[in-house]
Structure formats: C-alpha cells, structure tokens
Amino acid sequence: MDAALSGLLVGLLAAGPAFAQQPPLRLLPRALPAAAAPSLTVVVVPLDAAARTQVPRLTYLAEQAAAGTGRFEVVRLADALEADAARAREEKAAQAATAFAEGQKAYDELDTQKALQQFDAAVQAYEASDLSRHFTDMSRARVMKIASHVANGDNKAAAREISDVLARNPQAEFSPNYFPADERNLVEKTRKSVLAQADKTLEVKTQPVMAQVFLDGQFQGSSPVKLSGLSRADHFITLVAPGYAQEQQRVSGAEVAFTLQPTVHAPRLRELVERIEDGPESKGRDEALKALGTLAGTQQVLALLIRGTPGAGAQDAMVLRLETRDGHNLGYAAGPVTASGEAMEAGVQSLLANVLTGDAPRNGSKPVNHFSAGAPSANRRTAGYVLLATGAALLAGGIYFGLEASSKSDQFKETPQTSARGEALKSDGKTFALIADLGVLAGLASAGAGAWLAFSEGGGGGQKAAPASRPPEPPAEAAPTEAPAPAPEPGVAPPEKAVEPAPEKLSPKKRAEEERRAREEAAKQERQAREEATKQERRNREEAAKKEREREEAERREREDAERREREEAERRKRQEEEQRKREEAERRKREEERKKRPALDEDDLRNY
C-alpha cells in the first residue's frame, strides 16, 4: 500500500506541470455543429470608371465584414477561381502546422535539437503558403525556432533571428516561458532599434489589373500603392486579384512591378461582371450572380454594386446577398455613400450589416428578387427620355404640318381652279398632309417606346424592389417637360425642327461605341505600360544579374587570395619546421662528435678514481 501511494504521488507531481500548460476546461456548453456554415464569396462590381479604383479595398472590406459575423464560410473569389493553387497553398499551411506541433512536443520533452529542425521546417512550409493568411503563424514558428536556439546555447544565431523577425513583425511576442530576462532585454533593444530606423519606402505596381496588396500579411490597399515607414529589411508581398494567379515574393528595393497572369476562368468572370454592369437593376443581374456562384462553387454570393463620381460627392451603392441555387435574395440594401475615405467605408459597412445579419423569408415557396420595379437602369432610362423627346418633337411637327395643310386647303378652296396658284396650293397641301400624318405616327411610336423604356420595370418577373439607391423618376406625364415641343410660329422652317433631336436616337449605340473605343484605348495604354514594365523588369534583372556576377567575382577573388595566403602560410610553416629539423640534426651530430672526441676511461683510471 505504501509503495502504491508513493507511486501515485510521484505520478501526480510529474503530471502537474503538463496539466498546467493545458488550456482551462470549458464548462459552458458549446454550440454543436448541427449544420455547417454556408459558403459565401464576395464580388464588387463598379458601375462606372470612378468606382473601379475602389474595387480591391471594398472587396477586402466586404470579406472582412462577412467573416466577422461568424455565419459564413467566406471563400475568396480569387482562390475559388484558382482552386488547385489555393489547395496547394493550404496543404503547405497544414504541413507547417503539423511540423510546428511536432516541434512544440519535442521542445516540451527537452529535445531542443529536434525542436529546432521541426520549427525550421514549419517556417519553410509557411513561406510557401498564403502569407496573407498565415504570416502570423510563420512569425510564431520563427519565435519558437529562436527559443530552440537559446535552449541550445547558440546565442549568435538567436540574435540574428530576433533581428530578422522584428524587422518584418515588430509586434512579435517573446514569452518569458521560453526566453530568459537577458534575451527579452535584447528583444526590446532590437525592437526599438528597428522602429527607430523604419524609414524605407516601397512602391508596388501591378499589370494588367489592380490587386489587393498585402505586406507581411497586412492589407495595405490596392495597387499601385506607395508604402512608407518600413524597416530596412526584405518584406513579403502578396497580391490577390480575382481571375488572376496569386503572386507572392520576398522583395527588396524601393520599387517593384508585377505582371499578373490570368487564370482559365478570367474570361468567364469578366463576361459575368460586364452583364451585371449592363443591367445592375435587371433580372440579368441575378442570373449573372447565380452563374458566378456556380463558377466559384459557393452556396451564396455577396455582391456590392457601386457607382462613383470624380472627386468628392455622393455615390450609389447596392448590396445584395443571393442564394446560388435559385437566386433568392437573402438580403438587399441600397443607398448613397460618400465617394471615398472613412465615411465611404462606414456607409458601406452599414449596408453590409443590414444584408449579412439576417435572411429574408421567401414568398411562400418562390424566391424573392429585387429587380427594378419602377426604376429602370440608367442606360435604359436615358434612351427612354431621348425617345420621349423625339416623339414630342415629331408630334409637334405633325400638328404644325397638319395646320399648314388645313390652311393650304382653305386657300385652295378660295382660289379659282384655273389659276396656277391653285395647283401649287394643292400640291403643297398634299405634301404637308403627308408629312403631318408621318410625323404624328412616328411621334406616337417614339413616345410610346420611350415611355416603356423610361418607366417600365426593366427586369420583368421580379418582386417589388426595395427602396432604390436613387430617388424615383418623375411620372410619365412629367416626361415631356424635359423636352417641350410647342407648335412653332408660322414661317419657321418646320422640317429642321422635326429632325433636330434625331441624332440623340443613336446615343445608346454611340455610347457603346465610345465605351468600346475607350476600352481599346485603355487596353492599348495598359499594353504599353505592361511592355514598359516588362522592359524595366528585364533591365532590373540584368542589373541584378550583373551585380550578382560582380559579387561572385569578388567572392572568388577573395577565396583565391585566402587560399594563396593559406598556401604561403603553410609553406612558411613547412620551411620553419625544416629549418628547425636541420638545427636539431646539426646539434645531434655535434653532440655525437664531442662524445667521440672525449677519451675513454679504462679500468686503471676507475680504480685510481
């Protein structure tokens, strides 16, 4: 019994420190994973050129808002469209986590050599993962690698690693559980030195599209961006753009340019985004979002449609959360937000919160949609107003020519039939009557088509829209006030007035042609900029290769000089040894000769002695 109790006591004493390192027990009930969180991807669609520069930042903002609710499994659209590469990066992160756990186990068992190897393997694996997500994990692995150096007594290696870690992550924590007071003092001294010398700048550019820029795991905005206040060390840059392969490099210098490579899904993504841009308040918008959700492989799509204006001012924003399966709008909000800055982010955050906090119920078993009921899209509305104005002008011209035809008829009745003027009045009356009929018919058709385009639903088949981001348009009867066309004064040439608004009828096609030319011009400029960036990058590589060759040549010369000095030193030592050997040999021979010269003692001498 005494032996059993003693063994139990020893076991408890040995297990006490291990239990102390375990996290405390959770006595509160935890939520059971009855149903997995729905997967969701985020897409931001700019509705004009002024909003395009805000897309990467707003995408990051929407992704963070969705992840912050804890209700969704947020799948980054760029990762969903590059599934194999994203899966490989996550596998590297999983390998790193396993190596870190093995290193922690070895460290706890006082096998610090094995712990050092495992932590170093974790750092290498994390560098090949997505550092926009796992940079903090990599820093933690490097801190534990430093702790292993300290435990092994390798203070020089620990000091180098401390400086390298703090140069990229000045907020890295060094726990007193692993670092003695002297090492923590060195950490704080190095941290202050790094922060005091943080005067480096770095400009990041990308082609052919803008991208989210992450520096050492921290989001820094959209490219091109110029970063300042950096430490004088190499930094990890991660670039994310939907439809393009993720770029991640360890960079130095003051400027770096990247050429992003499109993925196989890039054309399809561009096509769907253009469909949404063309009909942001139509049924086609939801169809395109459903196709986008299917392409990304997610159950829901969170879409942010935004229209900006140059400079300060208000812009329209629409947030929509849609179910990929049948297009049911789980959330919808719209409203004006400021064009830029913190106020814009606050306005967008408010709209996102309204859409992400709860799910809208269905209309029985039918999905609810928010198409444009009474608020057509901007292009549709503009074309409608043009046709309305044209119809009003044609109606006015028809009425005028009708009055002229009636006047010519009265004059013809009062004119003698044999008069030449009577024939002229008859001919003019018929012409004016024909023009009046054509003008009235064309005016009615144009006004009807314009009213349908300007004030019809536009998307068809959807539920009544929620409050739109813009105030409702005026009713149909107010439309003619935009382009009033009263009957002209007699004597004014009516044909010119009847065809005056005609060029506006082609404005949608003209606008599409102008947009196409603008896109081609922008693409041409982008190609030129890309070629220039490629040339500059090639020059930088050649310069770097030249410097590398010069450095290697200098190192080779230094090695040759060192080897020559070693050979000379070896020859000098060899000569000294040879001279020493010769001196010793000469002294030995001298002693032998002296011994031979001394007379030998015979027995009589010994007796006498």
Coordinates of C-alpha atoms in Angstrom, one line a residue:
M1 CA 0.0 0.0 0.0
D2 CA 2.8 2.4 0.9
A3 CA 4.5 1.7 -2.4
A4 CA 1.3 2.3 -4.4
L5 CA 0.6 5.6 -2.7
S6 CA 4.2 6.7 -3.2
G7 CA 3.9 5.9 -6.9
L8 CA 0.6 7.7 -7.2
L9 CA 2.1 10.8 -5.5
V10 CA 5.2 10.8 -7.8
G11 CA 3.0 10.4 -10.9
L12 CA 0.8 13.4 -9.8
L13 CA 3.9 15.5 -9.2
A14 CA 5.3 14.7 -12.6
A15 CA 2.0 15.3 -14.4
G16 CA 1.3 18.6 -12.7
P17 CA 3.4 20.8 -15.0
A18 CA 2.0 19.2 -18.1
F19 CA -1.6 19.7 -16.9
A20 CA -0.7 23.3 -16.0
Q21 CA 0.2 24.0 -19.7
Q22 CA -3.2 22.8 -21.0
P23 CA -5.9 25.2 -21.7
P24 CA -8.6 25.5 -19.0
L25 CA -11.7 23.4 -19.3
R26 CA -14.7 25.0 -20.9
L27 CA -17.6 24.4 -18.5
L28 CA -20.0 26.4 -20.7
P29 CA -21.9 24.5 -23.3
R30 CA -20.5 24.8 -26.8
A31 CA -22.6 25.2 -29.9
L32 CA -23.0 21.8 -31.6
P33 CA -22.0 21.8 -35.3
A34 CA -25.5 20.8 -36.4
A35 CA -25.2 22.4 -39.7
A36 CA -22.1 23.8 -41.5
A37 CA -22.0 27.5 -42.2
P38 CA -23.0 28.3 -45.8
S39 CA -20.1 29.1 -48.1
L40 CA -20.1 32.6 -49.5
T41 CA -17.9 34.5 -52.0
V42 CA -17.7 38.3 -52.5
V43 CA -17.8 40.2 -55.8
V44 CA -17.6 44.0 -56.1
V45 CA -18.9 45.4 -59.4
P46 CA -18.0 49.0 -60.4
L47 CA -20.8 50.7 -62.4
D48 CA -18.6 53.5 -63.8
A49 CA -14.9 54.3 -64.2
A50 CA -14.8 56.3 -61.0
A51 CA -15.6 53.3 -58.9
R52 CA -13.0 50.9 -60.4
T53 CA -10.2 52.1 -58.3
Q54 CA -12.1 51.2 -55.1
V55 CA -12.8 47.6 -56.0
P56 CA -9.9 45.9 -54.3
R57 CA -10.3 47.8 -51.0
L58 CA -14.1 47.3 -51.0
T59 CA -13.7 43.6 -51.7
Y60 CA -11.4 43.2 -48.7
L61 CA -13.9 45.3 -46.6
A62 CA -16.8 43.1 -47.6
E63 CA -14.9 39.9 -47.0
Q64 CA -13.9 41.0 -43.5
A65 CA -17.5 42.1 -42.7
A66 CA -18.8 38.6 -43.8
A67 CA -16.2 36.8 -41.9
G68 CA -16.8 38.9 -38.8
T69 CA -20.4 37.8 -38.5
G70 CA -19.3 34.2 -37.9
R71 CA -22.3 33.0 -40.0
F72 CA -20.4 32.1 -43.2
E73 CA -17.5 30.2 -44.6
V74 CA -16.0 33.0 -46.7
V75 CA -14.3 31.8 -49.8
R76 CA -12.1 34.4 -51.5
L77 CA -13.2 34.6 -55.2
A78 CA -9.6 34.7 -56.3
D79 CA -9.0 31.4 -54.5
A80 CA -12.2 29.8 -55.9
L81 CA -11.1 30.6 -59.5
E82 CA -7.6 29.2 -58.8
A83 CA -8.7 26.1 -56.9
D84 CA -5.7 23.9 -57.4
A85 CA -3.1 26.5 -56.5
A86 CA -5.2 27.6 -53.5
R87 CA -5.4 23.9 -52.4
A88 CA -1.7 23.5 -52.7
R89 CA -1.1 26.6 -50.5
E90 CA -3.4 25.3 -47.8
E91 CA -1.7 21.9 -47.9
K92 CA 1.6 23.7 -47.2
A93 CA 0.0 25.5 -44.3
A94 CA -1.3 22.2 -42.9
Q95 CA 2.2 20.7 -43.3
A96 CA 3.6 23.7 -41.4
A97 CA 1.1 23.3 -38.6
T98 CA 2.0 19.7 -38.2
A99 CA 5.7 20.5 -38.1
F100 CA 5.0 23.2 -35.5
A101 CA 3.1 20.8 -33.3
E102 CA 5.9 18.2 -33.6
G103 CA 8.5 20.9 -32.7
Q104 CA 6.4 22.0 -29.7
K105 CA 6.2 18.4 -28.5
A106 CA 10.0 17.9 -28.9
Y107 CA 10.7 21.2 -27.1
D108 CA 8.5 20.2 -24.1
E109 CA 10.4 16.9 -24.0
L110 CA 13.7 18.9 -23.9
D111 CA 14.8 17.5 -27.3
T112 CA 15.7 21.0 -28.5
Q113 CA 17.7 19.8 -31.5
K114 CA 14.7 18.0 -32.9
A115 CA 12.5 21.0 -32.0
L116 CA 14.9 23.3 -33.9
Q117 CA 14.6 21.1 -37.0
Q118 CA 10.8 20.9 -36.8
F119 CA 10.3 24.7 -36.3
D120 CA 12.6 25.4 -39.2
A121 CA 10.6 23.0 -41.4
A122 CA 7.4 24.8 -40.3
V123 CA 8.9 28.2 -41.3
Q124 CA 9.9 26.9 -44.7
A125 CA 6.4 25.4 -45.3
Y126 CA 4.6 28.6 -44.2
E127 CA 6.7 30.6 -46.7
A128 CA 5.1 28.5 -49.5
S129 CA 1.6 29.0 -48.2
D130 CA -0.7 32.1 -48.4
L131 CA 1.1 34.6 -46.2
S132 CA -1.9 37.0 -46.4
R133 CA -3.5 34.5 -44.0
H134 CA -0.6 32.7 -42.3
F135 CA 2.1 35.3 -41.8
T136 CA 1.3 35.5 -38.1
D137 CA 1.7 31.7 -37.9
M138 CA 5.0 31.9 -39.6
S139 CA 6.2 34.5 -37.1
R140 CA 5.2 32.3 -34.2
A141 CA 7.1 29.4 -35.7
R142 CA 10.2 31.6 -36.1
V143 CA 9.9 32.8 -32.5
M144 CA 9.9 29.1 -31.3
K145 CA 12.9 28.5 -33.6
I146 CA 14.7 31.3 -31.7
A147 CA 13.7 29.7 -28.4
S148 CA 15.3 26.4 -29.6
H149 CA 18.5 28.3 -30.5
V150 CA 18.5 29.8 -27.0
A151 CA 17.9 26.4 -25.4
N152 CA 20.9 25.0 -27.4
G153 CA 23.1 27.9 -26.3
D154 CA 23.5 29.3 -29.8
N155 CA 23.1 33.0 -28.8
K156 CA 24.6 34.3 -32.1
A157 CA 22.0 32.5 -34.2
A158 CA 19.3 33.6 -31.9
A159 CA 20.3 37.3 -32.1
R160 CA 20.3 37.1 -35.9
E161 CA 16.8 35.6 -36.0
I162 CA 15.5 38.1 -33.5
S163 CA 16.6 41.0 -35.7
D164 CA 15.1 39.3 -38.8
V165 CA 11.7 38.6 -37.1
L166 CA 11.3 42.0 -35.6
A167 CA 12.2 43.7 -38.9
R168 CA 9.0 42.2 -40.5
N169 CA 6.8 41.9 -37.4
P170 CA 7.7 44.5 -34.7
Q171 CA 4.7 43.3 -32.7
A172 CA 6.1 39.7 -32.4
E173 CA 5.8 38.4 -28.8
F174 CA 8.6 36.6 -26.9
S175 CA 7.1 34.8 -24.0
P176 CA 9.0 34.7 -20.7
N177 CA 8.2 30.9 -20.6
Y178 CA 10.7 30.4 -23.3
F179 CA 13.1 33.4 -23.1
P180 CA 15.2 34.4 -20.0
A181 CA 15.5 38.0 -18.9
D182 CA 18.7 38.7 -20.9
E183 CA 17.1 37.5 -24.1
R184 CA 14.0 39.6 -23.5
N185 CA 16.1 42.7 -22.9
L186 CA 17.9 42.0 -26.2
V187 CA 14.5 41.7 -27.9
E188 CA 13.2 45.0 -26.6
K189 CA 16.5 46.7 -27.6
T190 CA 16.3 45.3 -31.1
R191 CA 12.6 46.3 -31.4
K192 CA 13.4 49.9 -30.5
S193 CA 16.3 49.9 -33.0
V194 CA 14.1 48.5 -35.8
L195 CA 11.3 51.1 -35.1
A196 CA 13.8 54.0 -35.0
Q197 CA 15.2 53.0 -38.4
A198 CA 11.9 52.4 -40.1
D199 CA 12.4 54.9 -43.0
K200 CA 12.2 52.7 -46.0
T201 CA 9.6 53.3 -48.8
L202 CA 8.3 50.7 -51.3
E203 CA 6.1 51.3 -54.3
V204 CA 4.1 48.3 -55.6
K205 CA 2.7 48.3 -59.1
T206 CA 0.7 45.6 -61.0
Q207 CA -0.4 45.0 -64.6
P208 CA -2.8 44.5 -66.2
V209 CA -5.3 45.0 -63.4
M210 CA -5.3 46.4 -59.9
A211 CA -4.9 44.0 -57.0
Q212 CA -5.1 43.7 -53.2
V213 CA -1.7 44.3 -51.7
F214 CA -0.6 42.5 -48.5
L215 CA 2.7 43.4 -46.9
D216 CA 4.0 40.8 -44.4
G217 CA 0.4 39.6 -44.0
Q218 CA -1.2 43.0 -43.5
F219 CA -3.6 44.5 -46.0
Q220 CA -2.2 47.8 -47.4
G221 CA -4.8 48.8 -50.1
S222 CA -4.9 48.4 -53.8
S223 CA -2.1 48.7 -56.4
P224 CA -0.5 50.9 -57.3
V225 CA 0.4 51.9 -53.8
K226 CA 3.4 53.5 -52.2
L227 CA 4.3 52.3 -48.7
S228 CA 6.4 54.2 -46.3
G229 CA 7.8 53.8 -42.8
L230 CA 9.1 50.3 -43.4
S231 CA 12.1 48.6 -41.8
R232 CA 15.3 48.2 -43.8
A233 CA 14.8 44.5 -44.5
D234 CA 13.3 42.3 -47.2
H235 CA 9.5 42.1 -47.0
F236 CA 6.9 39.6 -48.2
I237 CA 4.5 40.9 -50.8
T238 CA 1.2 39.0 -51.6
L239 CA -1.0 40.2 -54.5
V240 CA -4.6 39.0 -54.8
A241 CA -6.9 39.7 -57.8
P242 CA -10.0 37.6 -58.9
G243 CA -9.3 35.9 -62.1
Y244 CA -5.5 36.1 -61.8
A245 CA -2.9 33.8 -60.3
Q246 CA -1.8 34.9 -56.8
E247 CA 1.7 36.5 -56.7
Q248 CA 3.9 36.2 -53.6
Q249 CA 7.5 37.3 -53.4
R250 CA 10.2 38.3 -51.0
V251 CA 11.2 41.8 -52.3
S252 CA 13.8 44.4 -51.5
G253 CA 14.5 47.8 -53.0
A254 CA 12.2 50.9 -53.4
E255 CA 10.0 49.8 -56.3
V256 CA 8.6 46.5 -57.6
A257 CA 6.3 45.7 -60.5
F258 CA 4.3 42.6 -61.1
T259 CA 2.6 41.2 -64.2
L260 CA -0.3 39.1 -63.0
Q261 CA -1.2 36.0 -65.1
P262 CA -4.9 35.4 -65.9
T263 CA -6.4 32.0 -64.9
V264 CA -8.6 29.9 -67.2
H265 CA -11.8 31.4 -65.6
A266 CA -10.8 35.0 -66.2
P267 CA -12.8 35.5 -69.4
R268 CA -15.9 34.0 -67.9
L269 CA -15.6 36.2 -64.8
R270 CA -15.2 39.3 -67.0
E271 CA -18.2 38.3 -69.0
L272 CA -20.4 37.9 -65.9
V273 CA -19.2 41.2 -64.4
E274 CA -20.0 43.0 -67.7
R275 CA -23.5 41.5 -67.7
I276 CA -24.0 42.9 -64.2
E277 CA -22.7 46.3 -65.2
D278 CA -25.1 46.4 -68.2
G279 CA -28.2 45.6 -66.1
P280 CA -27.5 46.4 -62.4
E281 CA -31.2 46.5 -61.6
S282 CA -32.5 43.9 -64.0
K283 CA -33.2 40.2 -64.0
G284 CA -29.9 39.6 -65.8
R285 CA -28.0 40.8 -62.7
D286 CA -29.3 37.9 -60.6
E287 CA -28.8 35.4 -63.4
A288 CA -25.1 36.5 -63.7
L289 CA -24.7 36.3 -59.9
K290 CA -26.1 32.8 -59.9
A291 CA -23.6 31.8 -62.6
L292 CA -20.8 33.4 -60.6
G293 CA -21.8 31.4 -57.5
T294 CA -21.8 28.2 -59.6
L295 CA -18.4 29.1 -61.0
A296 CA -16.9 29.8 -57.6
G297 CA -18.6 26.7 -56.1
T298 CA -20.3 28.6 -53.2
Q299 CA -23.8 28.4 -51.9
Q300 CA -24.2 32.2 -51.6
V301 CA -22.8 35.3 -53.4
L302 CA -22.4 38.7 -51.7
A303 CA -22.4 41.4 -54.4
L304 CA -21.6 45.0 -53.9
L305 CA -22.5 47.3 -56.8
I306 CA -21.1 50.8 -56.5
R307 CA -21.3 53.9 -58.7
G308 CA -18.8 56.7 -58.0
T309 CA -18.2 60.2 -59.3
P310 CA -14.9 62.0 -59.8
G311 CA -13.9 64.0 -56.7
A312 CA -15.9 64.4 -53.5
G313 CA -19.6 63.7 -53.5
A314 CA -22.2 61.0 -53.1
Q315 CA -22.2 57.7 -54.9
D316 CA -24.8 54.9 -55.2
A317 CA -24.2 51.6 -53.5
M318 CA -26.3 48.4 -53.7
V319 CA -25.6 45.3 -51.6
L320 CA -27.2 42.0 -52.5
R321 CA -26.8 38.6 -50.9
L322 CA -28.1 35.9 -53.2
E323 CA -28.6 32.1 -53.0
T324 CA -26.8 30.4 -55.9
R325 CA -29.4 27.6 -56.1
D326 CA -32.4 29.6 -57.2
G327 CA -31.4 33.3 -57.0
H328 CA -33.4 34.0 -53.8
N329 CA -32.3 37.4 -52.4
L330 CA -31.4 36.6 -48.8
G331 CA -30.6 40.3 -48.2
Y332 CA -30.8 43.6 -50.1
A333 CA -29.9 47.2 -49.2
A334 CA -29.2 50.3 -51.2
G335 CA -28.4 53.9 -50.6
P336 CA -25.9 56.8 -51.2
V337 CA -22.5 56.8 -49.7
T338 CA -19.6 59.3 -49.9
A339 CA -17.1 58.8 -52.7
S340 CA -14.0 58.0 -50.6
G341 CA -12.3 57.8 -47.3
E342 CA -13.5 56.6 -43.9
A343 CA -17.0 58.0 -44.4
M344 CA -17.4 55.8 -47.5
E345 CA -16.3 52.7 -45.6
A346 CA -18.7 53.5 -42.8
G347 CA -21.6 53.8 -45.2
V348 CA -20.7 50.6 -47.0
Q349 CA -20.3 48.8 -43.6
S350 CA -23.8 49.9 -42.7
L351 CA -25.3 48.5 -45.9
L352 CA -23.3 45.2 -45.4
A353 CA -24.5 44.9 -41.8
N354 CA -28.1 45.1 -43.0
V355 CA -27.6 42.4 -45.6
L356 CA -25.4 40.0 -43.5
T357 CA -27.3 39.9 -40.2
G358 CA -30.4 38.1 -41.2
D359 CA -32.0 36.1 -44.0
A360 CA -35.1 37.4 -45.8
P361 CA -38.0 34.9 -46.0
R362 CA -39.3 33.5 -49.2
N363 CA -42.6 34.4 -50.8
G364 CA -44.1 31.0 -50.0
S365 CA -42.0 28.6 -52.0
K366 CA -41.0 31.2 -54.5
P367 CA -37.7 33.1 -54.3
V368 CA -37.7 36.9 -53.7
N369 CA -35.9 39.1 -56.1
H370 CA -35.2 42.8 -56.1
F371 CA -35.4 43.8 -59.7
S372 CA -36.1 47.4 -60.8
A373 CA -39.9 47.9 -60.3
G374 CA -40.4 51.4 -61.5
A375 CA -36.7 52.4 -61.5
P376 CA -35.1 51.3 -64.8
S377 CA -31.4 51.3 -65.3
A378 CA -29.5 54.4 -66.2
N379 CA -28.9 53.5 -69.8
R380 CA -32.4 52.3 -70.3
R381 CA -33.8 55.4 -68.7
T382 CA -31.6 57.7 -70.8
A383 CA -32.7 56.0 -74.1
G384 CA -36.3 56.3 -73.0
Y385 CA -36.0 60.0 -72.3
V386 CA -34.4 60.5 -75.7
L387 CA -37.2 58.7 -77.5
L388 CA -39.8 60.7 -75.5
A389 CA -38.2 64.0 -76.5
T390 CA -38.0 62.8 -80.1
G391 CA -41.6 61.7 -80.1
A392 CA -42.8 65.0 -78.6
A393 CA -40.9 66.9 -81.3
L394 CA -42.3 64.7 -84.1
L395 CA -45.9 65.1 -82.7
A396 CA -45.4 68.9 -82.6
G397 CA -44.1 68.9 -86.2
G398 CA -47.0 66.7 -87.3
I399 CA -49.5 69.1 -85.7
Y400 CA -47.8 72.1 -87.3
F401 CA -47.8 70.5 -90.7
G402 CA -51.4 69.4 -90.2
L403 CA -52.3 73.1 -89.5
E404 CA -50.4 74.1 -92.6
A405 CA -52.2 71.5 -94.7
S406 CA -55.5 72.7 -93.5
S407 CA -54.6 76.3 -94.2
K408 CA -53.5 75.4 -97.8
S409 CA -56.8 73.6 -98.2
D410 CA -58.8 76.7 -97.2
Q411 CA -56.7 78.8 -99.6
F412 CA -57.2 76.3 -102.4
K413 CA -61.0 76.5 -102.0
E414 CA -60.9 80.3 -102.3
T415 CA -58.6 80.3 -105.3
P416 CA -60.0 80.0 -108.9
Q417 CA -59.5 76.5 -110.3
T418 CA -57.9 77.8 -113.5
S419 CA -55.2 79.8 -111.5
A420 CA -51.6 78.4 -111.5
R421 CA -51.5 79.3 -107.8
G422 CA -54.3 76.8 -107.1
E423 CA -52.2 73.9 -108.4
A424 CA -49.3 75.0 -106.2
L425 CA -51.6 75.2 -103.2
K426 CA -53.0 71.7 -103.9
S427 CA -49.5 70.2 -104.2
D428 CA -48.2 71.9 -101.0
G429 CA -51.4 70.8 -99.1
K430 CA -50.9 67.2 -100.1
T431 CA -47.2 67.3 -99.1
F432 CA -47.9 68.9 -95.8
A433 CA -50.7 66.5 -95.0
L434 CA -48.4 63.5 -95.8
I435 CA -45.7 65.0 -93.5
A436 CA -48.3 65.6 -90.8
D437 CA -49.5 62.0 -90.9
L438 CA -46.0 60.6 -90.8
G439 CA -44.9 62.9 -88.0
V440 CA -47.9 62.0 -85.8
L441 CA -47.5 58.3 -86.4
A442 CA -43.7 58.4 -85.8
G443 CA -44.1 60.7 -82.8
L444 CA -46.7 58.3 -81.2
A445 CA -44.4 55.3 -81.8
S446 CA -41.3 57.1 -80.4
A447 CA -43.1 58.4 -77.4
G448 CA -44.6 55.0 -76.6
A449 CA -41.3 53.3 -76.8
G450 CA -39.6 56.0 -74.8
A451 CA -42.3 55.8 -72.0
W452 CA -41.9 52.0 -71.9
L453 CA -38.1 52.2 -71.6
A454 CA -38.1 55.1 -69.1
F455 CA -40.8 53.9 -66.8
S456 CA -41.3 50.1 -67.2
E457 CA -39.9 47.6 -64.8
G458 CA -37.0 46.7 -67.0
G459 CA -36.2 43.3 -65.4
G460 CA -39.5 41.6 -65.5
G461 CA -40.7 38.8 -63.4
G462 CA -39.2 40.1 -60.1
Q463 CA -40.7 41.1 -56.8
K464 CA -41.3 44.7 -56.0
A465 CA -37.9 46.4 -55.4
A466 CA -36.8 47.7 -52.1
P467 CA -36.1 51.4 -51.8
A468 CA -33.7 52.1 -54.6
S469 CA -30.4 53.9 -54.2
R470 CA -31.7 56.9 -56.2
P471 CA -35.0 58.8 -55.8
P472 CA -37.8 57.6 -58.1
E473 CA -38.1 59.1 -61.5
P474 CA -41.0 61.6 -62.3
P475 CA -44.2 60.1 -63.6
A476 CA -44.9 59.6 -67.2
E477 CA -46.9 62.8 -67.6
A478 CA -43.9 64.9 -66.5
A479 CA -41.7 63.4 -69.2
P480 CA -42.5 66.0 -71.9
T481 CA -41.2 68.8 -69.6
E482 CA -37.7 67.7 -70.3
A483 CA -38.0 68.5 -74.0
P484 CA -41.1 70.6 -74.6
A485 CA -42.1 71.0 -78.2
P486 CA -44.9 73.6 -78.6
A487 CA -46.2 74.4 -82.0
P488 CA -43.8 76.7 -83.9
E489 CA -44.5 80.1 -85.1
P490 CA -45.8 80.3 -88.7
G491 CA -42.9 81.0 -91.1
V492 CA -40.4 78.9 -89.2
A493 CA -39.0 76.0 -91.3
P494 CA -40.6 73.0 -89.6
P495 CA -38.6 70.2 -91.2
E496 CA -35.4 71.2 -89.3
K497 CA -37.3 71.3 -86.0
A498 CA -38.8 67.9 -86.7
V499 CA -35.4 66.2 -87.2
E500 CA -33.5 68.2 -84.6
P501 CA -33.4 65.6 -81.8
A502 CA -32.8 62.7 -84.3
P503 CA -29.1 62.3 -83.5
E504 CA -29.9 61.5 -79.9
K505 CA -31.8 58.4 -81.0
L506 CA -28.4 56.7 -81.6
S507 CA -27.0 57.7 -78.3
P508 CA -27.0 54.2 -76.8
K509 CA -25.1 52.7 -79.7
K510 CA -22.9 55.7 -79.9
R511 CA -22.2 55.4 -76.2
A512 CA -21.4 51.7 -76.6
E513 CA -19.1 52.5 -79.4
E514 CA -17.4 55.2 -77.4
E515 CA -17.1 52.9 -74.4
R516 CA -15.6 50.2 -76.7
R517 CA -13.1 52.7 -78.1
A518 CA -12.3 53.9 -74.6
R519 CA -11.7 50.2 -73.5
E520 CA -9.5 49.7 -76.6
E521 CA -7.5 52.8 -75.8
A522 CA -7.2 51.8 -72.2
A523 CA -6.1 48.3 -73.2
K524 CA -3.6 49.9 -75.6
Q525 CA -2.2 52.1 -72.8
E526 CA -2.1 49.1 -70.5
R527 CA -0.2 47.0 -73.0
Q528 CA 2.3 49.9 -73.5
A529 CA 2.6 50.2 -69.7
R530 CA 3.0 46.5 -69.4
E531 CA 5.7 46.4 -72.1
E532 CA 7.5 49.3 -70.4
A533 CA 7.2 47.5 -67.0
T534 CA 8.5 44.3 -68.6
K535 CA 11.4 46.2 -70.1
Q536 CA 12.1 47.8 -66.8
E537 CA 11.9 44.5 -65.1
R538 CA 14.3 42.9 -67.6
R539 CA 16.7 45.8 -67.1
N540 CA 16.4 45.3 -63.3
R541 CA 17.1 41.6 -63.7
E542 CA 20.1 42.3 -65.9
E543 CA 21.4 44.8 -63.4
A544 CA 20.8 42.4 -60.6
A545 CA 22.5 39.6 -62.5
K546 CA 25.4 41.9 -63.2
K547 CA 25.7 42.8 -59.6
E548 CA 25.5 39.2 -58.7
R549 CA 28.2 38.3 -61.1
E550 CA 30.4 41.1 -59.7
R551 CA 29.7 39.9 -56.2
E552 CA 30.6 36.3 -57.2
E553 CA 33.7 37.5 -58.9
A554 CA 34.7 39.5 -55.8
E555 CA 34.0 36.5 -53.6
R556 CA 36.0 34.3 -56.0
R557 CA 39.0 36.7 -55.8
E558 CA 38.7 36.8 -52.0
R559 CA 38.6 33.0 -51.9
E560 CA 41.7 32.8 -54.2
D561 CA 43.5 35.4 -52.0
A562 CA 42.6 33.5 -48.9
E563 CA 43.8 30.2 -50.4
R564 CA 47.0 31.8 -51.6
R565 CA 47.6 33.2 -48.1
E566 CA 46.9 29.8 -46.6
R567 CA 49.4 28.2 -49.1
E568 CA 52.1 30.8 -48.3
E569 CA 51.5 30.3 -44.6
A570 CA 51.7 26.5 -45.0
E571 CA 54.9 26.8 -47.0
R572 CA 56.4 29.2 -44.4
R573 CA 55.5 26.8 -41.6
K574 CA 57.0 24.0 -43.6
R575 CA 60.2 25.9 -44.1
Q576 CA 60.4 26.8 -40.4
E577 CA 59.8 23.1 -39.5
E578 CA 62.5 22.1 -42.0
E579 CA 65.0 24.6 -40.6
Q580 CA 64.1 23.5 -37.0
R581 CA 64.7 19.9 -38.0
K582 CA 68.0 20.7 -39.6
R583 CA 69.1 22.6 -36.5
E584 CA 68.2 19.7 -34.3
E585 CA 70.0 17.3 -36.6
A586 CA 73.1 19.5 -36.5
E587 CA 73.0 19.7 -32.8
R588 CA 72.6 16.0 -32.5
R589 CA 75.6 15.3 -34.8
K590 CA 77.7 17.9 -32.9
R591 CA 76.9 16.1 -29.6
E592 CA 77.9 12.8 -31.1
E593 CA 81.2 14.2 -32.4
E594 CA 82.0 15.7 -29.0
R595 CA 81.2 12.4 -27.3
K596 CA 83.6 10.6 -29.7
K597 CA 86.4 13.1 -29.0
R598 CA 86.4 12.6 -25.3
P599 CA 89.0 9.8 -24.1
A600 CA 87.6 6.6 -22.9
L601 CA 88.0 5.7 -19.2
D602 CA 89.9 2.5 -18.6
E603 CA 89.8 0.2 -15.6
D604 CA 93.1 1.7 -14.1
D605 CA 91.5 5.1 -14.2
L606 CA 88.4 3.9 -12.5
R607 CA 90.5 2.1 -9.7
N608 CA 92.5 5.2 -9.2
Y609 CA 89.4 7.3 -9.1

